[in-house]
mmCIF file of C-alpha atoms in Angstrom:
data_model
loop_
_atom_site.group_PDB
_atom_site.id
_atom_site.type_symbol
_atom_site.label_atom_id
_atom_site.label_comp_id
_atom_site.label_asym_id
_atom_site.label_seq_id
_atom_site.Cartn_x
_atom_site.Cartn_y
_atom_site.Cartn_z
ATOM 1 C CA MET A 1 -42.852 -63.172 112.172
ATOM 2 C CA GLY A 2 -39.584 -63.242 110.991
ATOM 3 C CA ARG A 3 -37.413 -62.394 108.217
ATOM 4 C CA TYR A 4 -34.971 -64.694 105.930
ATOM 5 C CA ARG A 5 -32.846 -62.893 103.503
ATOM 6 C CA ARG A 6 -31.126 -64.456 100.426
ATOM 7 C CA ILE A 7 -28.604 -62.624 97.812
ATOM 8 C CA SER A 8 -29.328 -63.802 94.654
ATOM 9 C CA HIS A 9 -26.686 -64.313 92.013
ATOM 10 C CA SER A 10 -28.431 -65.196 89.528
ATOM 11 C CA SER A 11 -32.511 -65.084 87.768
ATOM 12 C CA GLN A 12 -32.071 -69.312 88.382
ATOM 13 C CA ASP A 13 -31.256 -68.487 91.808
ATOM 14 C CA THR A 14 -34.238 -66.132 91.443
ATOM 15 C CA VAL A 15 -36.357 -68.861 90.854
ATOM 16 C CA LEU A 16 -35.292 -71.058 92.474
ATOM 17 C CA LEU A 17 -35.907 -69.264 95.788
ATOM 18 C CA GLY A 18 -39.557 -68.852 94.536
ATOM 19 C CA ALA A 19 -39.508 -72.612 93.694
ATOM 20 C CA LEU A 20 -38.483 -73.353 97.108
ATOM 21 C CA LEU A 21 -41.522 -70.852 98.992
ATOM 22 C CA GLY A 22 -43.351 -72.810 96.336
ATOM 23 C CA GLU A 23 -42.819 -75.539 97.930
ATOM 24 C CA VAL A 24 -44.011 -74.693 101.508
ATOM 25 C CA LEU A 25 -47.252 -72.080 100.548
ATOM 26 C CA SER A 26 -50.400 -72.575 102.326
ATOM 27 C CA PRO A 27 -53.235 -72.123 101.061
ATOM 28 C CA GLY A 28 -55.535 -68.830 101.151
ATOM 29 C CA VAL A 29 -52.201 -67.133 101.750
ATOM 30 C CA VAL A 30 -51.035 -64.092 100.795
ATOM 31 C CA LEU A 31 -47.332 -62.594 98.805
ATOM 32 C CA LEU A 32 -46.853 -58.765 98.647
ATOM 33 C CA LEU A 33 -44.402 -58.382 96.425
ATOM 34 C CA PHE A 34 -42.773 -54.832 96.644
ATOM 35 C CA GLY A 35 -39.380 -54.007 94.206
ATOM 36 C CA ASP A 36 -38.719 -51.776 91.254
ATOM 37 C CA TYR A 37 -39.768 -52.701 87.627
ATOM 38 C CA GLY A 38 -37.511 -55.155 86.518
ATOM 39 C CA ALA A 39 -35.982 -56.139 89.916
ATOM 40 C CA GLY A 40 -37.111 -60.130 88.824
ATOM 41 C CA LYS A 41 -41.039 -59.780 90.456
ATOM 42 C CA THR A 42 -41.969 -62.162 87.976
ATOM 43 C CA GLU A 43 -38.915 -65.208 87.939
ATOM 44 C CA PHE A 44 -39.065 -65.128 91.445
ATOM 45 C CA VAL A 45 -43.467 -65.366 91.347
ATOM 46 C CA ARG A 46 -42.554 -68.456 88.533
ATOM 47 C CA GLY A 47 -40.774 -69.824 91.314
ATOM 48 C CA VAL A 48 -43.411 -69.658 93.694
ATOM 49 C CA VAL A 49 -45.995 -71.366 90.645
ATOM 50 C CA SER A 50 -42.816 -74.270 90.040
ATOM 51 C CA GLY A 51 -42.645 -74.933 94.259
ATOM 52 C CA TYR A 52 -46.589 -74.251 94.224
ATOM 53 C CA LEU A 53 -47.841 -76.159 91.057
ATOM 54 C CA GLY A 54 -45.038 -77.519 88.969
ATOM 55 C CA ASP A 55 -42.464 -76.775 86.244
ATOM 56 C CA ALA A 56 -44.610 -77.281 83.659
ATOM 57 C CA VAL A 57 -47.748 -74.660 85.323
ATOM 58 C CA ALA A 58 -44.041 -72.173 85.582
ATOM 59 C CA GLU A 59 -43.767 -72.527 82.388
ATOM 60 C CA GLU A 60 -46.854 -69.982 81.879
ATOM 61 C CA VAL A 61 -46.159 -67.202 83.841
ATOM 62 C CA ALA A 62 -46.012 -64.128 82.112
ATOM 63 C CA SER A 63 -46.138 -60.683 83.588
ATOM 64 C CA PRO A 64 -49.293 -59.655 83.804
ATOM 65 C CA SER A 65 -48.727 -56.163 83.212
ATOM 66 C CA PHE A 66 -50.912 -54.946 81.037
ATOM 67 C CA SER A 67 -54.371 -57.254 82.053
ATOM 68 C CA MET A 68 -53.042 -57.010 85.423
ATOM 69 C CA LEU A 69 -54.290 -60.682 86.245
ATOM 70 C CA HIS A 70 -52.769 -64.502 85.144
ATOM 71 C CA VAL A 71 -54.707 -67.240 87.302
ATOM 72 C CA TYR A 72 -52.665 -70.595 87.100
ATOM 73 C CA GLY A 73 -53.473 -73.776 88.758
ATOM 74 C CA ASN A 74 -57.790 -75.183 88.260
ATOM 75 C CA GLN A 75 -60.446 -74.867 90.400
ATOM 76 C CA SER A 76 -59.077 -77.107 93.658
ATOM 77 C CA ARG A 77 -56.125 -75.428 93.877
ATOM 78 C CA ARG A 78 -55.400 -71.599 92.669
ATOM 79 C CA PHE A 79 -52.405 -69.381 91.760
ATOM 80 C CA PHE A 80 -53.605 -65.468 91.611
ATOM 81 C CA HIS A 81 -50.521 -63.435 90.226
ATOM 82 C CA TYR A 82 -51.631 -59.753 89.890
ATOM 83 C CA ASP A 83 -50.094 -57.053 88.835
ATOM 84 C CA LEU A 84 -51.230 -53.441 90.092
ATOM 85 C CA TYR A 85 -49.023 -50.559 88.467
ATOM 86 C CA ARG A 86 -51.474 -49.315 86.095
ATOM 87 C CA ILE A 87 -54.128 -50.518 88.599
ATOM 88 C CA ASP A 88 -57.407 -47.622 89.321
ATOM 89 C CA LYS A 89 -59.927 -46.342 91.705
ATOM 90 C CA GLU A 90 -62.793 -46.870 90.162
ATOM 91 C CA ASN A 91 -60.870 -51.210 89.878
ATOM 92 C CA GLN A 92 -59.195 -51.174 93.102
ATOM 93 C CA GLY A 93 -63.463 -52.049 94.443
ATOM 94 C CA TYR A 94 -63.371 -55.069 92.706
ATOM 95 C CA ILE A 95 -60.461 -57.465 92.035
ATOM 96 C CA PHE A 96 -60.456 -60.050 94.738
ATOM 97 C CA GLN A 97 -63.918 -60.832 94.185
ATOM 98 C CA ASP A 98 -63.206 -63.079 92.667
ATOM 99 C CA THR A 99 -61.122 -65.528 94.615
ATOM 100 C CA GLU A 100 -61.662 -67.927 96.926
ATOM 101 C CA GLU A 101 -60.781 -68.766 100.819
ATOM 102 C CA ASN A 102 -58.030 -71.438 99.527
ATOM 103 C CA ASP A 103 -56.452 -69.360 96.231
ATOM 104 C CA VAL A 104 -52.960 -67.914 96.876
ATOM 105 C CA LEU A 105 -53.138 -64.050 95.999
ATOM 106 C CA CYS A 106 -49.241 -62.737 94.583
ATOM 107 C CA ILE A 107 -49.400 -59.228 94.339
ATOM 108 C CA GLU A 108 -46.541 -57.319 92.138
ATOM 109 C CA TRP A 109 -47.373 -53.581 92.935
ATOM 110 C CA ALA A 110 -49.048 -54.664 96.209
ATOM 111 C CA ASP A 111 -49.105 -51.096 97.425
ATOM 112 C CA ARG A 112 -51.014 -49.505 95.571
ATOM 113 C CA ILE A 113 -54.113 -50.553 96.765
ATOM 114 C CA PRO A 114 -56.001 -52.378 100.273
ATOM 115 C CA VAL A 115 -54.172 -55.687 100.997
ATOM 116 C CA PRO A 116 -57.392 -58.210 101.898
ATOM 117 C CA GLN A 117 -56.791 -58.784 105.947
ATOM 118 C CA PHE A 118 -58.213 -61.238 106.559
ATOM 119 C CA ARG A 119 -55.594 -64.024 105.194
ATOM 120 C CA GLU A 120 -51.852 -65.524 106.163
ATOM 121 C CA VAL A 121 -49.934 -62.161 104.408
ATOM 122 C CA ILE A 122 -45.654 -62.681 102.981
ATOM 123 C CA ASN A 123 -44.484 -59.373 102.315
ATOM 124 C CA ILE A 124 -41.375 -60.663 100.147
ATOM 125 C CA TYR A 125 -39.191 -56.999 98.803
ATOM 126 C CA ILE A 126 -36.731 -57.754 95.962
ATOM 127 C CA THR A 127 -33.540 -55.285 96.308
ATOM 128 C CA VAL A 128 -31.194 -54.682 92.863
ATOM 129 C CA LEU A 129 -27.646 -53.819 93.372
ATOM 130 C CA PRO A 130 -25.086 -52.534 92.578
ATOM 131 C CA SER A 131 -23.526 -55.676 91.273
ATOM 132 C CA PHE A 132 -26.861 -56.359 89.298
ATOM 133 C CA GLU A 133 -26.984 -59.468 92.269
ATOM 134 C CA ARG A 134 -30.445 -59.341 94.395
ATOM 135 C CA GLU A 135 -31.277 -58.180 97.669
ATOM 136 C CA ILE A 136 -34.072 -60.987 97.929
ATOM 137 C CA THR A 137 -36.471 -60.460 101.859
ATOM 138 C CA ILE A 138 -39.427 -61.975 103.265
ATOM 139 C CA LYS A 139 -41.116 -61.066 105.712
ATOM 140 C CA GLY A 140 -43.610 -64.502 107.728
ATOM 141 C CA PRO A 141 -44.607 -66.468 110.655
ATOM 142 C CA GLN A 142 -41.957 -67.628 111.879
ATOM 143 C CA LEU A 143 -42.742 -71.209 110.848
ATOM 144 C CA LEU A 144 -41.964 -71.012 107.316
ATOM 145 C CA PHE A 145 -38.588 -70.353 107.468
ATOM 146 C CA SER A 146 -38.128 -73.356 109.491
ATOM 147 C CA ALA A 147 -40.048 -75.060 106.549
ATOM 148 C CA ILE A 148 -36.649 -72.421 103.510
ATOM 149 C CA SER A 149 -33.885 -73.007 105.754
ATOM 150 C CA SER A 150 -33.809 -76.291 105.552
ATOM 151 C CA TYR A 151 -33.630 -76.357 101.752
ATOM 152 C CA ALA A 152 -31.334 -72.470 102.263
ATOM 153 C CA ASN A 153 -28.010 -74.702 101.430
ATOM 154 C CA ILE A 154 -29.085 -75.689 98.330
ATOM 155 C CA LEU A 155 -28.659 -72.290 96.993
ATOM 156 C CA GLU A 156 -25.090 -71.074 98.971
#
């Protein structure tokens, strides 16, 4: 397990870091997002979708706060974006039933349910700093960080 930490100075930085992650994602991975309401989780997801599926699809990204789920892509390359802030116990058992092995799952408020253990997991923590910048910490497989680090100078 490795760790990557970056200070984001703007929403554009947050989207760009997400896009870098999206470009190196493996099919079937689970992204767990942690951060307070308004921390920038959806902006980060917009970037991930851009890197994984392209800019045209990323323009569709919106917070699934009320619907709990938005699905992007097509049958051969799907991205499931969950927001579990409002999930109740009755729906927890069914939340992942329509996903397939190669679908990327991105879960905001992931601490509210048990996460699928059969997949590779990447944890993403977004913290709002007193200066209104964001500290973004990504924890996952070391190989992932080698790929991200090759692009790191883009953000500097």
